[in-house]
Amino acid sequence: MELSRRTVIASAAAAGVAATAVGGTAHATGGRKPVKELFGKLADGTKVYRWSLENGGTRMKVLSYGGVVQSLEIPDRRGRHENVSLGFDNLDDYVARSPHFGALIGRYGNRIAKGRFTLDGKEYQLSVNDGENSLHGGALGFDYRVWDVEPFTAGSDVGLVLHYTSVDGEMGYPGTLRAKVTYTLTRRGDWRIDYEATTDKATVVNLTSHVYWNLAGEGSGTIEDHELSIAASRYTPTDAGLIPTGELAKVSGTPFDFRRGKPVGRDIRDAHPQLVTAKGFDHNWVLDKGITDRPEHIATLRDRASGRTLRIATDQPGLQFYSGNFLDGTLTGTGGSLYRQGDALCLETQHFPDSPNQPSFPSTVLRPGQTYRTSTVHSFDA
């Protein structure tokens, strides 16, 4: 089976760029055209811009470099805004040191074993950048590329349309892939991401967003007291290289059971072999809903102290929950604090890791004439 019917529907109406709100509490409208400013220059002189957006109580700053969400401010129960996304205050750190903070990930989110896969009888060798495996598109994935950015207003919504063309052979992937990603802030303050891509040659694609969340505010300390729920009865255990074994294991009776919601830190120090291997949570949850025609609610993250709540809806079949295991106190964030282990978490909507090599997993193959489409909605409340 190749990309799901939902993913390859060619109708432009299915993209839903003008977002439909999913959950959350309505705020007053007030979206204005995004504002552009120079953020810095790359070594070759390429200019990188930062775009500022605001709508429905949500404020966002986005870089043309990597489509990075540099900051995302949402109010607490008293209406006080805090940046809840980890990042840097300068371009150099994003280029040299970033663990994918806030970035658009492609051509393939997550890991591909040994950086190899076979498609239509031909084996492809990808860029290897995570031990012997390929991670998040390789050494120079989409998060290292400068995207073309177009601002828009549509009714009460505001947003950005980002374009990037990945040439045939880039990081070892076949086909010229034309990617389009739309960030929309709705009048309710929701942040919606609509991904699209086409190719001129059969390839694999799995686009996602790599925001590091701390609802108490970036640099405020651990997220282990955040409460997380995930609508998934199974997950994909991994080997020592964090490559799925192919098993769809039940979460029942394990630290991986977040169906009823619990603090992130409740079981994170359990001696379960999978937690030992990953040094915490860094796994794909198999969402109970499967692949759907439109985004459906699949996860909720809540910080009781501030009242801030994040709800995620997606049409994808998987969710990678990463508990910030490799933040080691060597990175200084936008607020001037060092980021340490467990200071943020990631919730990446996706197809499963290593799907190109796992026949039983949902396929990520995209062919000429098809259009890859998928959507994820982040709704905020306090």
mmCIF file of C-alpha atoms in Angstrom:
data_model
loop_
_atom_site.group_PDB
_atom_site.id
_atom_site.type_symbol
_atom_site.label_atom_id
_atom_site.label_comp_id
_atom_site.label_asym_id
_atom_site.label_seq_id
_atom_site.Cartn_x
_atom_site.Cartn_y
_atom_site.Cartn_z
ATOM 1 C CA MET A 1 0.000 0.000 0.000
ATOM 2 C CA GLU A 2 1.289 3.447 -0.890
ATOM 3 C CA LEU A 3 0.332 6.807 0.606
ATOM 4 C CA SER A 4 -3.147 6.806 2.084
ATOM 5 C CA ARG A 5 -6.090 7.966 0.035
ATOM 6 C CA ARG A 6 -6.290 11.016 2.303
ATOM 7 C CA THR A 7 -2.667 11.850 1.583
ATOM 8 C CA VAL A 8 -2.844 11.677 -2.207
ATOM 9 C CA ILE A 9 -6.224 13.313 -2.872
ATOM 10 C CA ALA A 10 -5.576 15.824 -5.618
ATOM 11 C CA SER A 11 -8.484 18.143 -4.972
ATOM 12 C CA ALA A 12 -7.336 21.595 -3.912
ATOM 13 C CA ALA A 13 -10.360 21.839 -1.648
ATOM 14 C CA ALA A 14 -8.958 19.090 0.537
ATOM 15 C CA ALA A 15 -6.012 21.239 1.571
ATOM 16 C CA GLY A 16 -8.160 23.402 3.790
ATOM 17 C CA VAL A 17 -5.667 26.281 3.947
ATOM 18 C CA ALA A 18 -8.242 28.548 5.573
ATOM 19 C CA ALA A 19 -8.248 26.550 8.784
ATOM 20 C CA THR A 20 -11.215 25.070 10.566
ATOM 21 C CA ALA A 21 -10.757 25.426 14.309
ATOM 22 C CA VAL A 22 -10.481 22.237 16.344
ATOM 23 C CA GLY A 23 -11.189 22.706 20.032
ATOM 24 C CA GLY A 24 -9.838 25.597 22.078
ATOM 25 C CA THR A 25 -11.547 28.671 23.389
ATOM 26 C CA ALA A 26 -12.566 31.498 21.087
ATOM 27 C CA HIS A 27 -10.644 34.757 21.433
ATOM 28 C CA ALA A 28 -11.301 38.154 19.929
ATOM 29 C CA THR A 29 -10.129 38.515 16.362
ATOM 30 C CA GLY A 30 -7.309 40.912 15.627
ATOM 31 C CA GLY A 31 -5.154 39.225 13.020
ATOM 32 C CA ARG A 32 -3.120 41.619 10.909
ATOM 33 C CA LYS A 33 -0.809 41.041 7.992
ATOM 34 C CA PRO A 34 2.413 39.354 9.156
ATOM 35 C CA VAL A 35 5.403 41.661 9.640
ATOM 36 C CA LYS A 36 8.796 40.871 8.089
ATOM 37 C CA GLU A 37 12.255 41.799 9.405
ATOM 38 C CA LEU A 38 15.847 40.740 8.720
ATOM 39 C CA PHE A 39 17.033 38.119 11.231
ATOM 40 C CA GLY A 40 20.544 37.475 9.923
ATOM 41 C CA LYS A 41 22.680 36.245 7.045
ATOM 42 C CA LEU A 42 24.182 32.857 6.273
ATOM 43 C CA ALA A 43 27.900 32.466 5.544
ATOM 44 C CA ASP A 44 27.216 32.727 1.797
ATOM 45 C CA GLY A 45 25.355 36.012 2.281
ATOM 46 C CA THR A 46 21.831 34.579 1.985
ATOM 47 C CA LYS A 47 19.414 36.715 3.988
ATOM 48 C CA VAL A 48 17.194 35.061 6.585
ATOM 49 C CA TYR A 49 13.990 36.832 7.558
ATOM 50 C CA ARG A 50 11.738 36.615 10.595
ATOM 51 C CA TRP A 51 7.982 36.952 10.280
ATOM 52 C CA SER A 52 5.787 38.011 13.207
ATOM 53 C CA LEU A 53 2.126 36.913 13.308
ATOM 54 C CA GLU A 54 -0.637 37.427 15.840
ATOM 55 C CA ASN A 55 -4.249 36.303 15.987
ATOM 56 C CA GLY A 56 -6.798 35.189 18.554
ATOM 57 C CA GLY A 57 -4.393 35.689 21.455
ATOM 58 C CA THR A 58 -1.569 33.630 19.906
ATOM 59 C CA ARG A 59 1.694 35.284 18.856
ATOM 60 C CA MET A 60 4.238 33.571 16.641
ATOM 61 C CA LYS A 61 7.634 34.337 15.111
ATOM 62 C CA VAL A 62 8.778 32.249 12.148
ATOM 63 C CA LEU A 63 12.118 32.171 10.333
ATOM 64 C CA SER A 64 12.596 31.611 6.606
ATOM 65 C CA TYR A 65 15.527 29.395 7.677
ATOM 66 C CA GLY A 66 14.083 25.920 8.186
ATOM 67 C CA GLY A 67 10.556 27.242 8.604
ATOM 68 C CA VAL A 68 11.584 27.515 12.254
ATOM 69 C CA VAL A 69 9.021 28.616 14.826
ATOM 70 C CA GLN A 70 11.403 30.756 16.878
ATOM 71 C CA SER A 71 8.779 31.617 19.464
ATOM 72 C CA LEU A 72 5.127 30.915 20.141
ATOM 73 C CA GLU A 73 3.435 32.953 22.859
ATOM 74 C CA ILE A 74 0.104 31.988 24.393
ATOM 75 C CA PRO A 75 -1.685 33.414 27.451
ATOM 76 C CA ASP A 76 -2.124 31.724 30.817
ATOM 77 C CA ARG A 77 -5.366 31.735 32.805
ATOM 78 C CA ARG A 78 -4.683 35.353 33.801
ATOM 79 C CA GLY A 79 -4.022 36.452 30.250
ATOM 80 C CA ARG A 80 -0.227 36.677 30.682
ATOM 81 C CA HIS A 81 1.712 35.637 27.581
ATOM 82 C CA GLU A 82 4.791 33.394 27.666
ATOM 83 C CA ASN A 83 6.864 31.867 24.892
ATOM 84 C CA VAL A 84 6.186 28.115 25.156
ATOM 85 C CA SER A 85 8.591 26.986 22.395
ATOM 86 C CA LEU A 86 12.348 26.436 22.817
ATOM 87 C CA GLY A 87 14.688 28.252 20.446
ATOM 88 C CA PHE A 88 17.636 30.633 19.993
ATOM 89 C CA ASP A 89 17.911 34.407 19.723
ATOM 90 C CA ASN A 90 20.445 34.277 16.871
ATOM 91 C CA LEU A 91 20.898 32.610 13.484
ATOM 92 C CA ASP A 92 24.372 31.192 14.144
ATOM 93 C CA ASP A 93 23.097 28.830 16.824
ATOM 94 C CA TYR A 94 20.323 27.554 14.573
ATOM 95 C CA VAL A 95 22.884 26.788 11.873
ATOM 96 C CA ALA A 96 25.536 25.201 14.097
ATOM 97 C CA ARG A 97 23.868 23.787 17.194
ATOM 98 C CA SER A 98 20.134 23.346 16.910
ATOM 99 C CA PRO A 99 18.535 19.979 17.771
ATOM 100 C CA HIS A 100 15.788 20.862 15.263
ATOM 101 C CA PHE A 101 14.244 23.542 17.517
ATOM 102 C CA GLY A 102 10.869 24.557 16.019
ATOM 103 C CA ALA A 103 11.816 23.354 12.540
ATOM 104 C CA LEU A 104 10.015 21.958 9.514
ATOM 105 C CA ILE A 105 11.306 18.418 9.037
ATOM 106 C CA GLY A 106 11.753 16.685 5.677
ATOM 107 C CA ARG A 107 12.118 15.060 3.294
ATOM 108 C CA TYR A 108 11.497 12.300 5.818
ATOM 109 C CA GLY A 109 10.691 12.933 9.480
ATOM 110 C CA ASN A 110 12.195 10.497 11.985
ATOM 111 C CA ARG A 111 14.610 7.630 11.282
ATOM 112 C CA ILE A 112 15.344 5.369 8.329
ATOM 113 C CA ALA A 113 17.451 2.331 9.204
ATOM 114 C CA LYS A 114 21.030 2.484 7.929
ATOM 115 C CA GLY A 115 19.914 5.339 5.672
ATOM 116 C CA ARG A 116 18.766 2.856 3.038
ATOM 117 C CA PHE A 117 15.520 1.824 1.416
ATOM 118 C CA THR A 118 14.456 0.052 -1.779
ATOM 119 C CA LEU A 119 11.785 1.482 -4.075
ATOM 120 C CA ASP A 120 10.634 -0.130 -7.317
ATOM 121 C CA GLY A 121 13.563 -2.521 -7.166
ATOM 122 C CA LYS A 122 16.253 0.153 -6.736
ATOM 123 C CA GLU A 123 18.144 0.746 -3.502
ATOM 124 C CA TYR A 124 18.797 4.301 -2.378
ATOM 125 C CA GLN A 125 21.498 5.381 0.058
ATOM 126 C CA LEU A 126 20.612 8.449 2.100
ATOM 127 C CA SER A 127 22.667 10.849 4.166
ATOM 128 C CA VAL A 128 23.530 9.152 7.475
ATOM 129 C CA ASN A 129 23.570 11.509 10.451
ATOM 130 C CA ASP A 130 22.402 9.526 13.500
ATOM 131 C CA GLY A 131 24.862 6.730 14.112
ATOM 132 C CA GLU A 132 24.333 4.402 11.181
ATOM 133 C CA ASN A 133 20.848 5.756 10.490
ATOM 134 C CA SER A 134 19.329 8.723 8.661
ATOM 135 C CA LEU A 135 17.360 11.117 10.872
ATOM 136 C CA HIS A 136 14.970 13.912 9.862
ATOM 137 C CA GLY A 137 16.037 14.014 6.219
ATOM 138 C CA GLY A 138 19.800 13.700 6.707
ATOM 139 C CA ALA A 139 22.669 16.020 7.573
ATOM 140 C CA LEU A 140 21.139 18.904 5.610
ATOM 141 C CA GLY A 141 17.427 18.264 5.814
ATOM 142 C CA PHE A 142 14.649 20.771 5.237
ATOM 143 C CA ASP A 143 15.392 22.471 8.562
ATOM 144 C CA TYR A 144 18.754 23.650 7.144
ATOM 145 C CA ARG A 145 17.198 25.179 4.019
ATOM 146 C CA VAL A 146 15.991 28.703 3.379
ATOM 147 C CA TRP A 147 12.317 28.642 2.385
ATOM 148 C CA ASP A 148 10.472 31.155 0.235
ATOM 149 C CA VAL A 149 7.788 32.744 2.409
ATOM 150 C CA GLU A 150 4.589 34.510 1.387
ATOM 151 C CA PRO A 151 2.332 36.155 3.992
ATOM 152 C CA PHE A 152 -1.445 36.073 3.655
ATOM 153 C CA THR A 153 -4.674 37.168 5.260
ATOM 154 C CA ALA A 154 -7.834 35.197 4.537
ATOM 155 C CA GLY A 155 -10.983 36.430 6.206
ATOM 156 C CA SER A 156 -10.200 36.424 9.925
ATOM 157 C CA ASP A 157 -7.154 34.146 9.498
ATOM 158 C CA VAL A 158 -3.527 35.151 8.985
ATOM 159 C CA GLY A 159 -0.551 33.070 8.014
ATOM 160 C CA LEU A 160 2.459 32.203 5.927
ATOM 161 C CA VAL A 161 2.892 29.963 2.899
ATOM 162 C CA LEU A 162 6.379 28.426 2.741
ATOM 163 C CA HIS A 163 7.853 26.863 -0.413
ATOM 164 C CA TYR A 164 10.961 24.735 -0.893
ATOM 165 C CA THR A 165 12.103 22.625 -3.853
ATOM 166 C CA SER A 166 14.276 19.640 -2.982
ATOM 167 C CA VAL A 167 16.169 18.575 -6.099
ATOM 168 C CA ASP A 168 16.563 14.998 -7.307
ATOM 169 C CA GLY A 169 19.306 13.314 -5.293
ATOM 170 C CA GLU A 170 19.355 15.805 -2.414
ATOM 171 C CA MET A 171 20.449 13.875 0.699
ATOM 172 C CA GLY A 172 20.141 10.758 -1.481
ATOM 173 C CA TYR A 173 16.385 10.961 -2.067
ATOM 174 C CA PRO A 174 15.035 10.310 -5.567
ATOM 175 C CA GLY A 175 12.891 12.835 -7.427
ATOM 176 C CA THR A 176 12.518 16.590 -7.356
ATOM 177 C CA LEU A 177 10.082 17.262 -4.520
ATOM 178 C CA ARG A 178 8.179 20.540 -4.435
ATOM 179 C CA ALA A 179 7.027 21.194 -0.887
ATOM 180 C CA LYS A 180 4.485 23.736 0.273
ATOM 181 C CA VAL A 181 3.681 24.267 3.948
ATOM 182 C CA THR A 182 1.026 26.675 5.219
ATOM 183 C CA TYR A 183 1.081 28.051 8.749
ATOM 184 C CA THR A 184 -2.294 29.547 9.725
ATOM 185 C CA LEU A 185 -3.271 31.388 12.899
ATOM 186 C CA THR A 186 -7.049 31.355 13.177
ATOM 187 C CA ARG A 187 -9.319 33.869 14.868
ATOM 188 C CA ARG A 188 -9.540 31.394 17.779
ATOM 189 C CA GLY A 189 -5.769 31.409 18.178
ATOM 190 C CA ASP A 190 -5.282 27.906 16.766
ATOM 191 C CA TRP A 191 -2.099 27.152 14.832
ATOM 192 C CA ARG A 192 -2.784 24.943 11.832
ATOM 193 C CA ILE A 193 -0.146 23.364 9.586
ATOM 194 C CA ASP A 194 -1.089 22.137 6.092
ATOM 195 C CA TYR A 195 1.610 20.193 4.273
ATOM 196 C CA GLU A 196 1.662 19.539 0.515
ATOM 197 C CA ALA A 197 4.214 18.002 -1.851
ATOM 198 C CA THR A 198 4.511 16.726 -5.419
ATOM 199 C CA THR A 199 7.301 14.808 -7.132
ATOM 200 C CA ASP A 200 8.513 14.002 -10.648
ATOM 201 C CA LYS A 201 9.848 10.585 -9.624
ATOM 202 C CA ALA A 202 8.732 7.978 -7.092
ATOM 203 C CA THR A 203 10.070 8.921 -3.666
ATOM 204 C CA VAL A 204 9.237 8.760 0.046
ATOM 205 C CA VAL A 205 8.009 11.706 2.088
ATOM 206 C CA ASN A 206 7.031 12.249 5.720
ATOM 207 C CA LEU A 207 6.839 15.923 6.742
ATOM 208 C CA THR A 208 6.401 17.114 10.323
ATOM 209 C CA SER A 209 7.073 19.944 12.783
ATOM 210 C CA HIS A 210 9.653 19.725 15.575
ATOM 211 C CA VAL A 211 8.526 22.278 18.162
ATOM 212 C CA TYR A 212 9.871 21.724 21.690
ATOM 213 C CA TRP A 213 7.005 22.539 24.085
ATOM 214 C CA ASN A 214 7.099 23.834 27.648
ATOM 215 C CA LEU A 215 3.712 25.305 28.544
ATOM 216 C CA ALA A 216 5.102 26.957 31.672
ATOM 217 C CA GLY A 217 7.417 28.978 29.426
ATOM 218 C CA GLU A 218 10.718 28.219 27.715
ATOM 219 C CA GLY A 219 13.607 28.135 30.167
ATOM 220 C CA SER A 220 11.272 27.649 33.156
ATOM 221 C CA GLY A 221 12.533 24.152 34.004
ATOM 222 C CA THR A 222 11.252 20.616 33.734
ATOM 223 C CA ILE A 223 8.100 19.484 31.948
ATOM 224 C CA GLU A 224 7.838 16.328 34.058
ATOM 225 C CA ASP A 225 4.786 17.751 35.875
ATOM 226 C CA HIS A 226 2.985 18.491 32.594
ATOM 227 C CA GLU A 227 0.023 16.145 32.137
ATOM 228 C CA LEU A 228 -0.094 14.316 28.808
ATOM 229 C CA SER A 229 -2.743 12.129 27.222
ATOM 230 C CA ILE A 230 -2.331 10.231 23.931
ATOM 231 C CA ALA A 231 -5.186 8.360 22.245
ATOM 232 C CA ALA A 232 -3.128 5.287 21.406
ATOM 233 C CA SER A 233 -3.372 1.672 22.613
ATOM 234 C CA ARG A 234 -0.138 0.611 20.913
ATOM 235 C CA TYR A 235 3.339 1.924 20.217
ATOM 236 C CA THR A 236 6.335 0.826 18.137
ATOM 237 C CA PRO A 237 9.199 -0.543 20.270
ATOM 238 C CA THR A 238 12.700 0.115 18.947
ATOM 239 C CA ASP A 239 16.112 -1.461 18.801
ATOM 240 C CA ALA A 240 19.253 0.103 20.283
ATOM 241 C CA GLY A 241 19.413 2.556 17.355
ATOM 242 C CA LEU A 242 15.808 3.688 17.980
ATOM 243 C CA ILE A 243 14.621 1.945 14.809
ATOM 244 C CA PRO A 244 11.207 0.225 15.162
ATOM 245 C CA THR A 245 11.403 -3.553 15.421
ATOM 246 C CA GLY A 246 8.137 -3.907 13.481
ATOM 247 C CA GLU A 247 6.118 -4.878 16.548
ATOM 248 C CA LEU A 248 2.989 -2.936 17.458
ATOM 249 C CA ALA A 249 3.116 -3.423 21.220
ATOM 250 C CA LYS A 250 0.264 -2.785 23.641
ATOM 251 C CA VAL A 251 0.731 0.133 26.025
ATOM 252 C CA SER A 252 -1.468 -1.463 28.682
ATOM 253 C CA GLY A 253 0.474 -2.179 31.871
ATOM 254 C CA THR A 254 3.550 -0.246 30.696
ATOM 255 C CA PRO A 255 4.950 3.274 31.195
ATOM 256 C CA PHE A 256 3.782 3.970 27.620
ATOM 257 C CA ASP A 257 0.114 4.068 28.587
ATOM 258 C CA PHE A 258 -1.009 7.713 28.358
ATOM 259 C CA ARG A 259 -4.599 6.967 27.376
ATOM 260 C CA ARG A 260 -6.108 8.428 30.549
ATOM 261 C CA GLY A 261 -3.484 11.120 30.926
ATOM 262 C CA LYS A 262 -0.750 11.352 33.548
ATOM 263 C CA PRO A 263 2.267 13.505 34.452
ATOM 264 C CA VAL A 264 5.108 13.052 31.989
ATOM 265 C CA GLY A 265 7.521 12.279 34.806
ATOM 266 C CA ARG A 266 5.416 9.685 36.612
ATOM 267 C CA ASP A 267 7.012 6.665 34.920
ATOM 268 C CA ILE A 268 9.939 8.211 33.066
ATOM 269 C CA ARG A 269 12.493 6.638 35.450
ATOM 270 C CA ASP A 270 10.953 3.196 35.268
ATOM 271 C CA ALA A 271 13.466 0.478 34.380
ATOM 272 C CA HIS A 272 11.444 -0.629 31.351
ATOM 273 C CA PRO A 273 14.001 -1.712 28.694
ATOM 274 C CA GLN A 274 12.564 0.700 26.124
ATOM 275 C CA LEU A 275 13.009 3.666 28.476
ATOM 276 C CA VAL A 276 16.554 2.557 29.243
ATOM 277 C CA THR A 277 17.391 2.390 25.530
ATOM 278 C CA ALA A 278 15.981 5.833 24.706
ATOM 279 C CA LYS A 279 16.952 7.475 28.034
ATOM 280 C CA GLY A 280 13.305 8.402 28.384
ATOM 281 C CA PHE A 281 10.439 8.561 25.916
ATOM 282 C CA ASP A 282 11.424 8.777 22.235
ATOM 283 C CA HIS A 283 8.895 6.542 20.540
ATOM 284 C CA ASN A 284 6.092 6.473 18.004
ATOM 285 C CA TRP A 285 2.567 5.969 19.313
ATOM 286 C CA VAL A 286 0.176 4.131 16.974
ATOM 287 C CA LEU A 287 -2.903 6.330 17.097
ATOM 288 C CA ASP A 288 -6.168 4.467 17.650
ATOM 289 C CA LYS A 289 -7.960 6.500 14.987
ATOM 290 C CA GLY A 290 -5.509 5.510 12.227
ATOM 291 C CA ILE A 291 -5.326 7.612 9.052
ATOM 292 C CA THR A 292 -8.325 9.915 8.737
ATOM 293 C CA ASP A 293 -9.750 12.261 6.114
ATOM 294 C CA ARG A 294 -9.475 15.274 8.422
ATOM 295 C CA PRO A 295 -7.654 16.146 11.645
ATOM 296 C CA GLU A 296 -9.015 14.417 14.741
ATOM 297 C CA HIS A 297 -8.010 15.048 18.347
ATOM 298 C CA ILE A 298 -5.236 12.695 19.468
ATOM 299 C CA ALA A 299 -3.295 14.315 22.321
ATOM 300 C CA THR A 300 -3.617 16.854 25.121
ATOM 301 C CA LEU A 301 -0.792 18.501 27.076
ATOM 302 C CA ARG A 302 -1.623 20.549 30.187
ATOM 303 C CA ASP A 303 0.376 22.672 32.640
ATOM 304 C CA ARG A 304 -1.872 23.009 35.683
ATOM 305 C CA ALA A 305 0.214 25.770 37.278
ATOM 306 C CA SER A 306 -0.350 28.223 34.396
ATOM 307 C CA GLY A 307 -3.564 26.692 33.127
ATOM 308 C CA ARG A 308 -2.170 26.488 29.599
ATOM 309 C CA THR A 309 -3.433 23.570 27.553
ATOM 310 C CA LEU A 310 -2.373 22.317 24.124
ATOM 311 C CA ARG A 311 -4.655 20.032 22.131
ATOM 312 C CA ILE A 312 -3.398 18.385 18.957
ATOM 313 C CA ALA A 313 -5.523 17.077 16.099
ATOM 314 C CA THR A 314 -4.136 15.361 13.006
ATOM 315 C CA ASP A 315 -5.029 13.100 10.097
ATOM 316 C CA GLN A 316 -1.754 11.171 10.492
ATOM 317 C CA PRO A 317 -1.496 7.623 11.961
ATOM 318 C CA GLY A 318 1.397 8.230 14.362
ATOM 319 C CA LEU A 319 2.720 10.573 17.039
ATOM 320 C CA GLN A 320 6.362 10.726 18.108
ATOM 321 C CA PHE A 321 6.618 11.739 21.766
ATOM 322 C CA TYR A 322 10.151 12.802 22.680
ATOM 323 C CA SER A 323 10.791 13.881 26.275
ATOM 324 C CA GLY A 324 13.855 16.059 25.649
ATOM 325 C CA ASN A 325 16.267 13.336 26.733
ATOM 326 C CA PHE A 326 19.352 14.776 25.050
ATOM 327 C CA LEU A 327 19.115 18.396 26.168
ATOM 328 C CA ASP A 328 22.334 18.563 28.162
ATOM 329 C CA GLY A 329 22.738 22.077 29.500
ATOM 330 C CA THR A 330 25.019 23.271 26.680
ATOM 331 C CA LEU A 331 22.406 25.308 24.775
ATOM 332 C CA THR A 332 21.312 28.809 25.791
ATOM 333 C CA GLY A 333 17.759 29.647 24.815
ATOM 334 C CA THR A 334 15.939 32.788 23.769
ATOM 335 C CA GLY A 335 15.334 33.817 27.367
ATOM 336 C CA GLY A 336 18.963 33.357 28.438
ATOM 337 C CA SER A 337 18.516 30.055 30.322
ATOM 338 C CA LEU A 338 20.366 26.806 29.720
ATOM 339 C CA TYR A 339 18.207 23.964 28.430
ATOM 340 C CA ARG A 340 18.628 20.754 30.422
ATOM 341 C CA GLN A 341 17.255 17.233 30.111
ATOM 342 C CA GLY A 342 13.481 17.203 30.313
ATOM 343 C CA ASP A 343 13.059 20.974 29.911
ATOM 344 C CA ALA A 344 10.702 20.464 26.942
ATOM 345 C CA LEU A 345 9.001 17.755 24.931
ATOM 346 C CA CYS A 346 8.116 17.191 21.280
ATOM 347 C CA LEU A 347 4.852 15.828 19.866
ATOM 348 C CA GLU A 348 5.493 15.151 16.168
ATOM 349 C CA THR A 349 2.550 14.012 14.030
ATOM 350 C CA GLN A 350 3.783 11.586 11.376
ATOM 351 C CA HIS A 351 3.772 8.293 9.550
ATOM 352 C CA PHE A 352 5.791 5.684 11.428
ATOM 353 C CA PRO A 353 9.604 5.746 11.569
ATOM 354 C CA ASP A 354 11.383 3.526 9.033
ATOM 355 C CA SER A 355 8.154 2.952 7.098
ATOM 356 C CA PRO A 356 10.070 2.586 3.782
ATOM 357 C CA ASN A 357 11.626 -0.599 5.212
ATOM 358 C CA GLN A 358 8.610 -1.919 7.135
ATOM 359 C CA PRO A 359 6.001 -3.473 4.799
ATOM 360 C CA SER A 360 3.421 -3.707 7.590
ATOM 361 C CA PHE A 361 3.584 0.049 8.337
ATOM 362 C CA PRO A 362 1.534 2.677 6.457
ATOM 363 C CA SER A 363 3.404 3.532 3.265
ATOM 364 C CA THR A 364 5.120 6.865 2.654
ATOM 365 C CA VAL A 365 5.639 6.420 -1.100
ATOM 366 C CA LEU A 366 4.671 9.371 -3.302
ATOM 367 C CA ARG A 367 4.503 9.062 -7.090
ATOM 368 C CA PRO A 368 4.259 11.520 -9.998
ATOM 369 C CA GLY A 369 0.688 12.734 -10.449
ATOM 370 C CA GLN A 370 -0.108 12.349 -6.744
ATOM 371 C CA THR A 371 -0.200 15.129 -4.157
ATOM 372 C CA TYR A 372 0.916 14.502 -0.607
ATOM 373 C CA ARG A 373 -1.402 16.344 1.779
ATOM 374 C CA THR A 374 -1.670 16.221 5.530
ATOM 375 C CA SER A 375 -2.784 18.604 8.283
ATOM 376 C CA THR A 376 -2.207 19.124 11.998
ATOM 377 C CA VAL A 377 -3.983 21.605 14.276
ATOM 378 C CA HIS A 378 -2.668 22.934 17.592
ATOM 379 C CA SER A 379 -5.396 24.454 19.790
ATOM 380 C CA PHE A 380 -4.625 26.456 22.927
ATOM 381 C CA ASP A 381 -6.646 27.154 26.049
ATOM 382 C CA ALA A 382 -6.120 28.350 29.607
#
